[in-house]
Structures are given as structure tokens and as C-alpha cells.
Amino acid sequence: SQQGEEDPQALSIQEGENATMNCSYKTSINNLQWYRQNSGRGLVHLILIRSNEREKHSGRLRVTLDTSKKSSSLLITASRAADTASYFCATDGGAQKLVFGQGTRLTINP
Amino acid sequence: NAGVTQTPKFQVLKTGQSMTLQCAQDMNHNSMYWYRQDPGMGLRLIYYSASEGTTDKGEVPNGYNVSRLNKREFSLRLESAAPSQTSVYFCASRGGGSSTEAFFGQGTRLTVV
């Protein structure tokens, strides 16, 4: 089974609202990353949080990491139609093995 | 700067045929990866290569083989294609150290009939 599991599987919100996606994982990690995918294209890296960090910001993105609960969340503030995409978390448990979750499909309605 | 290049972009195979998916990166990255993505699903790791000369199994290696030809190139081979291998295949590469981002190719859409 996959290391990362996102929820919800799908999320639909109005433009301007905030979107929160969650990721849970099973084993210890060095870091956790979030990626975005538009319409079946290649994934694009959004943000990385190390295992010794609890929160990180990048523009409208905020990521938290709780290693005791083995979970992370991605918050997108003030959503835009262009944020419509699938979002995936990925975990690196060491030895360069990078494993992805099943993703959250985010739809921003105008 | 091409980044990660995959060929071909599309392929239709008959059951039992073999083929090799090619991937090359020009970023001098140590690590390379092959993933498959089925409709509405996440990416599943097939094989990865942490450095030139090494390869390791991922989550779903059965039915596939890989070759890390050199630092730039990492190929994925299907020896006897099956309909269950119909998927979109993504190659990715990553620089040294675990705290680095992965860069992805545009994918190969493979259909096995």
C-alpha cells in the first residue's frame, strides 16, 4: 500500500475560499513534499517540509507537519480558478525512495 | 533547458509485445524514478535509481525491468505487455540529498490491447 494517503479524495470550493488537504503516512520520514498536477501532466513541486519542521509557508501555501501523528496538511488560501488541479503528498523515508499518495482533486468554482 | 524528457509520448502495444520507455535528464541529478498512474489514482513507484549503477524495486515492480544506462538515462522495459499495464508512465529525477524536489517528465500514455 502507498505510504501517503490524502483526504479528502475530492474537494470543491468557491473561488476566494481556503482549501485544506490532509496527508497521512505510515513510516518515519526525512521530509514530506507536496506536488500539483494539472490534467494528467507531469507533477510540479510546490513545497517541502523537513521532519524537524512543524510549519512552512510559501506564498498562498501553508504546510504543517505533525510527526507524532504522521500527518501533514496543505492549506491554499484565497483560492483561484487556476488552483484547480490534483494535489499529492510525497514522502521520503530515506535511501532516496520517494512515494506518493493517491491525491486530492481540487476544483475551484468561479 | 529540457529538464526530464520521456519518449515516446504515446504507444499502443498488443498483449505480449515488449517495449522500452526512455527517460533522460539534463540536470545532473543522481536519482531517477519510474512511476505509473492509473485513471483517478495517485502515482505508484515502479523502480528507482538512487545513483548511477544502482536500481531498487518500488511498490509495483512486477512485469517491469529497468536500466540506469548512465547518469542521464533511466529506461523502463516491459518484456511481455499485459492489459493491466495500460497506464500513464512518468519518469522523474532528483538531485543529491533527500531534501530536494523531484522534476517530472510529461508522461508516456501506454495502452495494451
PDB file of N, CA, C and O in Angstrom, chain A residues 27-96:
ATOM      1  N   THR A  27       5.316   5.362   7.840  1.00  0.00           N
ATOM      2  CA  THR A  27       6.618   5.113   8.447  1.00  0.00           C
ATOM      3  C   THR A  27       7.349   6.429   8.680  1.00  0.00           C
ATOM      4  O   THR A  27       6.894   7.485   8.278  1.00  0.00           O
ATOM      5  N   SER A  28       8.496   6.351   9.324  1.00  0.00           N
ATOM      6  CA  SER A  28       9.254   7.575   9.605  1.00  0.00           C
ATOM      7  C   SER A  28       9.757   8.183   8.298  1.00  0.00           C
ATOM      8  O   SER A  28       9.975   7.482   7.304  1.00  0.00           O
ATOM      9  N   ILE A  29       9.897   9.500   8.298  1.00  0.00           N
ATOM     10  CA  ILE A  29      10.268  10.196   7.074  1.00  0.00           C
ATOM     11  C   ILE A  29      11.406  11.176   7.326  1.00  0.00           C
ATOM     12  O   ILE A  29      11.614  11.626   8.453  1.00  0.00           O
ATOM     13  N   ASN A  30      12.129  11.501   6.256  1.00  0.00           N
ATOM     14  CA  ASN A  30      13.107  12.587   6.299  1.00  0.00           C
ATOM     15  C   ASN A  30      12.444  13.917   5.977  1.00  0.00           C
ATOM     16  O   ASN A  30      12.800  14.960   6.523  1.00  0.00           O
ATOM     17  N   ASN A  31      11.511  13.866   5.040  1.00  0.00           N
ATOM     18  CA  ASN A  31      10.790  15.061   4.671  1.00  0.00           C
ATOM     19  C   ASN A  31       9.487  14.674   3.991  1.00  0.00           C
ATOM     20  O   ASN A  31       9.282  13.505   3.638  1.00  0.00           O
ATOM     21  N   LEU A  32       8.628  15.640   3.823  1.00  0.00           N
ATOM     22  CA  LEU A  32       7.364  15.432   3.134  1.00  0.00           C
ATOM     23  C   LEU A  32       7.207  16.567   2.136  1.00  0.00           C
ATOM     24  O   LEU A  32       7.516  17.726   2.445  1.00  0.00           O
ATOM     25  N   GLN A  33       6.766  16.216   0.950  1.00  0.00           N
ATOM     26  CA  GLN A  33       6.649  17.204  -0.119  1.00  0.00           C
ATOM     27  C   GLN A  33       5.229  17.203  -0.661  1.00  0.00           C
ATOM     28  O   GLN A  33       4.535  16.188  -0.610  1.00  0.00           O
ATOM     29  N   TRP A  34       4.833  18.335  -1.190  1.00  0.00           N
ATOM     30  CA  TRP A  34       3.544  18.468  -1.858  1.00  0.00           C
ATOM     31  C   TRP A  34       3.784  18.848  -3.316  1.00  0.00           C
ATOM     32  O   TRP A  34       4.641  19.687  -3.621  1.00  0.00           O
ATOM     33  N   TYR A  35       2.996  18.198  -4.184  1.00  0.00           N
ATOM     34  CA  TYR A  35       3.091  18.431  -5.621  1.00  0.00           C
ATOM     35  C   TYR A  35       1.707  18.708  -6.173  1.00  0.00           C
ATOM     36  O   TYR A  35       0.696  18.323  -5.599  1.00  0.00           O
ATOM     37  N   ARG A  36       1.706  19.319  -7.333  1.00  0.00           N
ATOM     38  CA  ARG A  36       0.471  19.653  -8.029  1.00  0.00           C
ATOM     39  C   ARG A  36       0.525  19.043  -9.422  1.00  0.00           C
ATOM     40  O   ARG A  36       1.590  19.006 -10.047  1.00  0.00           O
ATOM     41  N   GLN A  37      -0.643  18.569  -9.905  1.00  0.00           N
ATOM     42  CA  GLN A  37      -0.723  18.009 -11.248  1.00  0.00           C
ATOM     43  C   GLN A  37      -1.929  18.591 -11.962  1.00  0.00           C
ATOM     44  O   GLN A  37      -3.055  18.500 -11.456  1.00  0.00           O
ATOM     45  N   ASN A  38      -1.693  19.151 -13.125  1.00  0.00           N
ATOM     46  CA  ASN A  38      -2.766  19.673 -13.957  1.00  0.00           C
ATOM     47  C   ASN A  38      -3.092  18.666 -15.050  1.00  0.00           C
ATOM     48  O   ASN A  38      -2.211  18.293 -15.820  1.00  0.00           O
ATOM     49  N   SER A  39      -4.350  18.225 -15.089  1.00  0.00           N
ATOM     50  CA  SER A  39      -4.888  17.436 -16.202  1.00  0.00           C
ATOM     51  C   SER A  39      -3.961  16.347 -16.710  1.00  0.00           C
ATOM     52  O   SER A  39      -3.676  16.287 -17.903  1.00  0.00           O
ATOM     53  N   GLY A  40      -3.468  15.484 -15.834  1.00  0.00           N
ATOM     54  CA  GLY A  40      -2.685  14.340 -16.261  1.00  0.00           C
ATOM     55  C   GLY A  40      -1.296  14.661 -16.747  1.00  0.00           C
ATOM     56  O   GLY A  40      -0.618  13.783 -17.279  1.00  0.00           O
ATOM     57  N   ARG A  41      -0.856  15.883 -16.574  1.00  0.00           N
ATOM     58  CA  ARG A  41       0.506  16.237 -16.964  1.00  0.00           C
ATOM     59  C   ARG A  41       1.469  15.856 -15.849  1.00  0.00           C
ATOM     60  O   ARG A  41       1.076  15.309 -14.823  1.00  0.00           O
ATOM     61  N   GLY A  42       2.748  16.123 -16.067  1.00  0.00           N
ATOM     62  CA  GLY A  42       3.736  15.827 -15.042  1.00  0.00           C
ATOM     63  C   GLY A  42       3.521  16.658 -13.787  1.00  0.00           C
ATOM     64  O   GLY A  42       2.970  17.744 -13.828  1.00  0.00           O
ATOM     65  N   LEU A  43       3.957  16.108 -12.664  1.00  0.00           N
ATOM     66  CA  LEU A  43       3.779  16.810 -11.396  1.00  0.00           C
ATOM     67  C   LEU A  43       4.776  17.950 -11.247  1.00  0.00           C
ATOM     68  O   LEU A  43       5.899  17.879 -11.748  1.00  0.00           O
ATOM     69  N   VAL A  44       4.349  18.957 -10.524  1.00  0.00           N
ATOM     70  CA  VAL A  44       5.199  20.118 -10.254  1.00  0.00           C
ATOM     71  C   VAL A  44       5.319  20.286  -8.744  1.00  0.00           C
ATOM     72  O   VAL A  44       4.316  20.250  -8.020  1.00  0.00           O
ATOM     73  N   HIS A  45       6.538  20.456  -8.289  1.00  0.00           N
ATOM     74  CA  HIS A  45       6.802  20.591  -6.861  1.00  0.00           C
ATOM     75  C   HIS A  45       6.264  21.911  -6.324  1.00  0.00           C
ATOM     76  O   HIS A  45       6.423  22.956  -6.953  1.00  0.00           O
ATOM     77  N   LEU A  46       5.625  21.836  -5.150  1.00  0.00           N
ATOM     78  CA  LEU A  46       5.099  23.040  -4.519  1.00  0.00           C
ATOM     79  C   LEU A  46       5.922  23.453  -3.305  1.00  0.00           C
ATOM     80  O   LEU A  46       6.365  24.597  -3.182  1.00  0.00           O
ATOM     81  N   ILE A  47       6.129  22.505  -2.391  1.00  0.00           N
ATOM     82  CA  ILE A  47       6.748  22.872  -1.125  1.00  0.00           C
ATOM     83  C   ILE A  47       7.256  21.614  -0.430  1.00  0.00           C
ATOM     84  O   ILE A  47       6.699  20.530  -0.606  1.00  0.00           O
ATOM     85  N   LEU A  48       8.320  21.762   0.323  1.00  0.00           N
ATOM     86  CA  LEU A  48       8.922  20.653   1.067  1.00  0.00           C
ATOM     87  C   LEU A  48       9.027  21.064   2.530  1.00  0.00           C
ATOM     88  O   LEU A  48       9.415  22.200   2.832  1.00  0.00           O
ATOM     89  N   ILE A  49       8.700  20.130   3.411  1.00  0.00           N
ATOM     90  CA  ILE A  49       8.854  20.381   4.850  1.00  0.00           C
ATOM     91  C   ILE A  49       9.684  19.246   5.437  1.00  0.00           C
ATOM     92  O   ILE A  49       9.424  18.064   5.166  1.00  0.00           O
ATOM     93  N   ARG A  50      10.696  19.592   6.189  1.00  0.00           N
ATOM     94  CA  ARG A  50      11.578  18.593   6.772  1.00  0.00           C
ATOM     95  C   ARG A  50      10.955  18.019   8.036  1.00  0.00           C
ATOM     96  O   ARG A  50      10.108  18.628   8.666  1.00  0.00           O
ATOM     97  N   SER A  51      11.439  16.881   8.444  1.00  0.00           N
ATOM     98  CA  SER A  51      10.851  16.181   9.579  1.00  0.00           C
ATOM     99  C   SER A  51      11.017  16.956  10.890  1.00  0.00           C
ATOM    100  O   SER A  51      10.257  16.745  11.837  1.00  0.00           O
ATOM    101  N   ASN A  52      11.991  17.878  10.948  1.00  0.00           N
ATOM    102  CA  ASN A  52      12.181  18.665  12.172  1.00  0.00           C
ATOM    103  C   ASN A  52      11.476  20.033  12.105  1.00  0.00           C
ATOM    104  O   ASN A  52      11.650  20.870  12.990  1.00  0.00           O
ATOM    105  N   GLU A  53      10.688  20.233  11.079  1.00  0.00           N
ATOM    106  CA  GLU A  53       9.911  21.465  10.952  1.00  0.00           C
ATOM    107  C   GLU A  53       8.449  21.180  11.239  1.00  0.00           C
ATOM    108  O   GLU A  53       7.958  20.079  10.981  1.00  0.00           O
ATOM    109  N   ARG A  54       7.745  22.162  11.723  1.00  0.00           N
ATOM    110  CA  ARG A  54       6.327  21.979  12.049  1.00  0.00           C
ATOM    111  C   ARG A  54       5.421  22.742  11.094  1.00  0.00           C
ATOM    112  O   ARG A  54       4.261  22.361  10.894  1.00  0.00           O
ATOM    113  N   GLU A  55       5.920  23.830  10.531  1.00  0.00           N
ATOM    114  CA  GLU A  55       5.092  24.646   9.646  1.00  0.00           C
ATOM    115  C   GLU A  55       5.999  25.359   8.659  1.00  0.00           C
ATOM    116  O   GLU A  55       7.118  25.741   8.983  1.00  0.00           O
ATOM    117  N   LYS A  56       5.460  25.538   7.450  1.00  0.00           N
ATOM    118  CA  LYS A  56       6.213  26.237   6.430  1.00  0.00           C
ATOM    119  C   LYS A  56       5.252  26.986   5.520  1.00  0.00           C
ATOM    120  O   LYS A  56       4.145  26.505   5.254  1.00  0.00           O
ATOM    121  N   HIS A  57       5.670  28.141   5.050  1.00  0.00           N
ATOM    122  CA  HIS A  57       4.823  28.964   4.191  1.00  0.00           C
ATOM    123  C   HIS A  57       5.538  29.235   2.882  1.00  0.00           C
ATOM    124  O   HIS A  57       6.767  29.369   2.835  1.00  0.00           O
ATOM    125  N   SER A  58       4.732  29.342   1.822  1.00  0.00           N
ATOM    126  CA  SER A  58       5.244  29.768   0.534  1.00  0.00           C
ATOM    127  C   SER A  58       4.110  30.438  -0.219  1.00  0.00           C
ATOM    128  O   SER A  58       3.202  29.770  -0.711  1.00  0.00           O
ATOM    129  N   GLY A  59       4.142  31.766  -0.274  1.00  0.00           N
ATOM    130  CA  GLY A  59       3.050  32.485  -0.934  1.00  0.00           C
ATOM    131  C   GLY A  59       1.714  32.191  -0.273  1.00  0.00           C
ATOM    132  O   GLY A  59       1.544  32.376   0.939  1.00  0.00           O
ATOM    133  N   ARG A  60       0.776  31.689  -1.048  1.00  0.00           N
ATOM    134  CA  ARG A  60      -0.556  31.341  -0.509  1.00  0.00           C
ATOM    135  C   ARG A  60      -0.614  29.936   0.074  1.00  0.00           C
ATOM    136  O   ARG A  60      -1.679  29.465   0.464  1.00  0.00           O
ATOM    137  N   LEU A  61       0.493  29.260   0.123  1.00  0.00           N
ATOM    138  CA  LEU A  61       0.542  27.891   0.631  1.00  0.00           C
ATOM    139  C   LEU A  61       1.056  27.864   2.062  1.00  0.00           C
ATOM    140  O   LEU A  61       2.014  28.561   2.405  1.00  0.00           O
ATOM    141  N   ARG A  62       0.408  27.023   2.853  1.00  0.00           N
ATOM    142  CA  ARG A  62       0.898  26.780   4.203  1.00  0.00           C
ATOM    143  C   ARG A  62       0.858  25.289   4.449  1.00  0.00           C
ATOM    144  O   ARG A  62      -0.170  24.644   4.251  1.00  0.00           O
ATOM    145  N   VAL A  63       1.979  24.735   4.868  1.00  0.00           N
ATOM    146  CA  VAL A  63       2.069  23.305   5.137  1.00  0.00           C
ATOM    147  C   VAL A  63       2.404  23.103   6.599  1.00  0.00           C
ATOM    148  O   VAL A  63       3.242  23.807   7.161  1.00  0.00           O
ATOM    149  N   THR A  64       1.735  22.136   7.206  1.00  0.00           N
ATOM    150  CA  THR A  64       2.071  21.741   8.572  1.00  0.00           C
ATOM    151  C   THR A  64       2.467  20.279   8.576  1.00  0.00           C
ATOM    152  O   THR A  64       2.066  19.502   7.703  1.00  0.00           O
ATOM    153  N   LEU A  65       3.246  19.908   9.564  1.00  0.00           N
ATOM    154  CA  LEU A  65       3.688  18.526   9.703  1.00  0.00           C
ATOM    155  C   LEU A  65       3.634  18.151  11.177  1.00  0.00           C
ATOM    156  O   LEU A  65       4.170  18.868  12.028  1.00  0.00           O
ATOM    157  N   ASP A  66       2.977  17.046  11.463  1.00  0.00           N
ATOM    158  CA  ASP A  66       2.909  16.510  12.823  1.00  0.00           C
ATOM    159  C   ASP A  66       3.477  15.095  12.762  1.00  0.00           C
ATOM    160  O   ASP A  66       2.774  14.152  12.387  1.00  0.00           O
ATOM    161  N   THR A  67       4.733  14.946  13.114  1.00  0.00           N
ATOM    162  CA  THR A  67       5.367  13.630  13.008  1.00  0.00           C
ATOM    163  C   THR A  67       4.827  12.651  14.049  1.00  0.00           C
ATOM    164  O   THR A  67       4.875  11.442  13.831  1.00  0.00           O
ATOM    165  N   SER A  68       4.313  13.151  15.165  1.00  0.00           N
ATOM    166  CA  SER A  68       3.751  12.244  16.173  1.00  0.00           C
ATOM    167  C   SER A  68       2.476  11.581  15.666  1.00  0.00           C
ATOM    168  O   SER A  68       2.181  10.445  16.017  1.00  0.00           O
ATOM    169  N   LYS A  69       1.737  12.294  14.820  1.00  0.00           N
ATOM    170  CA  LYS A  69       0.509  11.748  14.232  1.00  0.00           C
ATOM    171  C   LYS A  69       0.749  11.230  12.821  1.00  0.00           C
ATOM    172  O   LYS A  69      -0.171  10.717  12.183  1.00  0.00           O
ATOM    173  N   LYS A  70       1.962  11.416  12.331  1.00  0.00           N
ATOM    174  CA  LYS A  70       2.290  11.012  10.963  1.00  0.00           C
ATOM    175  C   LYS A  70       1.288  11.629   9.983  1.00  0.00           C
ATOM    176  O   LYS A  70       0.632  10.923   9.198  1.00  0.00           O
ATOM    177  N   SER A  71       1.170  12.926  10.060  1.00  0.00           N
ATOM    178  CA  SER A  71       0.221  13.598   9.185  1.00  0.00           C
ATOM    179  C   SER A  71       0.721  14.985   8.809  1.00  0.00           C
ATOM    180  O   SER A  71       1.533  15.596   9.518  1.00  0.00           O
ATOM    181  N   SER A  72       0.223  15.459   7.663  1.00  0.00           N
ATOM    182  CA  SER A  72       0.551  16.773   7.154  1.00  0.00           C
ATOM    183  C   SER A  72      -0.702  17.382   6.544  1.00  0.00           C
ATOM    184  O   SER A  72      -1.618  16.663   6.131  1.00  0.00           O
ATOM    185  N   SER A  73      -0.742  18.707   6.517  1.00  0.00           N
ATOM    186  CA  SER A  73      -1.842  19.361   5.830  1.00  0.00           C
ATOM    187  C   SER A  73      -1.296  20.458   4.924  1.00  0.00           C
ATOM    188  O   SER A  73      -0.263  21.066   5.210  1.00  0.00           O
ATOM    189  N   LEU A  74      -2.002  20.659   3.818  1.00  0.00           N
ATOM    190  CA  LEU A  74      -1.689  21.730   2.862  1.00  0.00           C
ATOM    191  C   LEU A  74      -2.879  22.667   2.831  1.00  0.00           C
ATOM    192  O   LEU A  74      -3.997  22.240   2.547  1.00  0.00           O
ATOM    193  N   LEU A  75      -2.642  23.933   3.120  1.00  0.00           N
ATOM    194  CA  LEU A  75      -3.674  24.956   3.066  1.00  0.00           C
ATOM    195  C   LEU A  75      -3.365  25.901   1.927  1.00  0.00           C
ATOM    196  O   LEU A  75      -2.247  26.421   1.829  1.00  0.00           O
ATOM    197  N   ILE A  76      -4.338  26.088   1.050  1.00  0.00           N
ATOM    198  CA  ILE A  76      -4.235  27.087  -0.015  1.00  0.00           C
ATOM    199  C   ILE A  76      -5.206  28.195   0.336  1.00  0.00           C
ATOM    200  O   ILE A  76      -6.420  27.964   0.443  1.00  0.00           O
ATOM    201  N   THR A  77      -4.700  29.378   0.551  1.00  0.00           N
ATOM    202  CA  THR A  77      -5.573  30.487   0.937  1.00  0.00           C
ATOM    203  C   THR A  77      -6.026  31.269  -0.283  1.00  0.00           C
ATOM    204  O   THR A  77      -5.371  31.242  -1.339  1.00  0.00           O
ATOM    205  N   ALA A  78      -7.173  31.919  -0.144  1.00  0.00           N
ATOM    206  CA  ALA A  78      -7.713  32.779  -1.203  1.00  0.00           C
ATOM    207  C   ALA A  78      -7.640  32.092  -2.559  1.00  0.00           C
ATOM    208  O   ALA A  78      -6.996  32.578  -3.499  1.00  0.00           O
ATOM    209  N   SER A  79      -8.306  30.963  -2.677  1.00  0.00           N
ATOM    210  CA  SER A  79      -8.180  30.111  -3.870  1.00  0.00           C
ATOM    211  C   SER A  79      -8.612  30.858  -5.139  1.00  0.00           C
ATOM    212  O   SER A  79      -9.462  31.752  -5.116  1.00  0.00           O
ATOM    213  N   ARG A  80      -8.006  30.413  -6.248  1.00  0.00           N
ATOM    214  CA  ARG A  80      -8.291  30.967  -7.574  1.00  0.00           C
ATOM    215  C   ARG A  80      -8.675  29.833  -8.499  1.00  0.00           C
ATOM    216  O   ARG A  80      -8.321  28.675  -8.257  1.00  0.00           O
ATOM    217  N   ALA A  81      -9.359  30.164  -9.575  1.00  0.00           N
ATOM    218  CA  ALA A  81      -9.751  29.125 -10.544  1.00  0.00           C
ATOM    219  C   ALA A  81      -8.534  28.355 -11.045  1.00  0.00           C
ATOM    220  O   ALA A  81      -8.603  27.146 -11.284  1.00  0.00           O
ATOM    221  N   ALA A  82      -7.412  29.045 -11.157  1.00  0.00           N
ATOM    222  CA  ALA A  82      -6.189  28.409 -11.657  1.00  0.00           C
ATOM    223  C   ALA A  82      -5.609  27.388 -10.675  1.00  0.00           C
ATOM    224  O   ALA A  82      -4.703  26.625 -11.037  1.00  0.00           O
ATOM    225  N   ASP A  83      -6.110  27.368  -9.441  1.00  0.00           N
ATOM    226  CA  ASP A  83      -5.644  26.367  -8.473  1.00  0.00           C
ATOM    227  C   ASP A  83      -6.298  25.008  -8.698  1.00  0.00           C
ATOM    228  O   ASP A  83      -5.928  24.025  -8.048  1.00  0.00           O
ATOM    229  N   THR A  84      -7.284  24.944  -9.589  1.00  0.00           N
ATOM    230  CA  THR A  84      -7.931  23.671  -9.909  1.00  0.00           C
ATOM    231  C   THR A  84      -6.892  22.695 -10.437  1.00  0.00           C
ATOM    232  O   THR A  84      -6.230  22.954 -11.441  1.00  0.00           O
ATOM    233  N   ALA A  85      -6.736  21.577  -9.737  1.00  0.00           N
ATOM    234  CA  ALA A  85      -5.696  20.596 -10.061  1.00  0.00           C
ATOM    235  C   ALA A  85      -5.812  19.447  -9.073  1.00  0.00           C
ATOM    236  O   ALA A  85      -6.659  19.463  -8.183  1.00  0.00           O
ATOM    237  N   SER A  86      -4.952  18.457  -9.238  1.00  0.00           N
ATOM    238  CA  SER A  86      -4.808  17.404  -8.233  1.00  0.00           C
ATOM    239  C   SER A  86      -3.559  17.687  -7.421  1.00  0.00           C
ATOM    240  O   SER A  86      -2.536  18.121  -7.973  1.00  0.00           O
ATOM    241  N   TYR A  87      -3.637  17.420  -6.132  1.00  0.00           N
ATOM    242  CA  TYR A  87      -2.528  17.701  -5.220  1.00  0.00           C
ATOM    243  C   TYR A  87      -2.116  16.406  -4.534  1.00  0.00           C
ATOM    244  O   TYR A  87      -2.966  15.644  -4.054  1.00  0.00           O
ATOM    245  N   PHE A  88      -0.822  16.168  -4.508  1.00  0.00           N
ATOM    246  CA  PHE A  88      -0.280  14.925  -3.971  1.00  0.00           C
ATOM    247  C   PHE A  88       0.772  15.215  -2.908  1.00  0.00           C
ATOM    248  O   PHE A  88       1.587  16.129  -3.076  1.00  0.00           O
ATOM    249  N   CYS A  89       0.766  14.407  -1.865  1.00  0.00           N
ATOM    250  CA  CYS A  89       1.882  14.452  -0.941  1.00  0.00           C
ATOM    251  C   CYS A  89       2.842  13.319  -1.291  1.00  0.00           C
ATOM    252  O   CYS A  89       2.443  12.305  -1.864  1.00  0.00           O
ATOM    253  N   ALA A  90       4.094  13.512  -0.958  1.00  0.00           N
ATOM    254  CA  ALA A  90       5.116  12.505  -1.218  1.00  0.00           C
ATOM    255  C   ALA A  90       6.047  12.442  -0.027  1.00  0.00           C
ATOM    256  O   ALA A  90       6.401  13.474   0.546  1.00  0.00           O
ATOM    257  N   THR A  91       6.423  11.256   0.343  1.00  0.00           N
ATOM    258  CA  THR A  91       7.292  11.077   1.499  1.00  0.00           C
ATOM    259  C   THR A  91       8.604  10.426   1.088  1.00  0.00           C
ATOM    260  O   THR A  91       8.639   9.564   0.200  1.00  0.00           O
ATOM    261  N   ASP A  92       9.640  10.890   1.742  1.00  0.00           N
ATOM    262  CA  ASP A  92      10.974  10.329   1.546  1.00  0.00           C
ATOM    263  C   ASP A  92      11.401   9.745   2.880  1.00  0.00           C
ATOM    264  O   ASP A  92      11.674  10.481   3.823  1.00  0.00           O
ATOM    265  N   GLY A  93      11.436   8.414   2.931  1.00  0.00           N
ATOM    266  CA  GLY A  93      11.807   7.753   4.173  1.00  0.00           C
ATOM    267  C   GLY A  93      13.280   7.415   4.254  1.00  0.00           C
ATOM    268  O   GLY A  93      13.732   6.797   5.209  1.00  0.00           O
ATOM    269  N   GLY A  94      14.031   7.838   3.231  1.00  0.00           N
ATOM    270  CA  GLY A  94      15.452   7.543   3.228  1.00  0.00           C
ATOM    271  C   GLY A  94      15.835   6.755   1.999  1.00  0.00           C
ATOM    272  O   GLY A  94      14.985   6.194   1.312  1.00  0.00           O
ATOM    273  N   ALA A  95      17.092   6.708   1.680  1.00  0.00           N
ATOM    274  CA  ALA A  95      17.610   5.978   0.509  1.00  0.00           C
ATOM    275  C   ALA A  95      16.990   6.481  -0.779  1.00  0.00           C
ATOM    276  O   ALA A  95      16.881   5.727  -1.755  1.00  0.00           O
ATOM    277  N   GLN A  96      16.542   7.741  -0.789  1.00  0.00           N
ATOM    278  CA  GLN A  96      16.018   8.399  -1.987  1.00  0.00           C
ATOM    279  C   GLN A  96      14.700   7.820  -2.495  1.00  0.00           C
ATOM    280  O   GLN A  96      14.259   8.159  -3.579  1.00  0.00           O
TER     281      GLN A  96
END
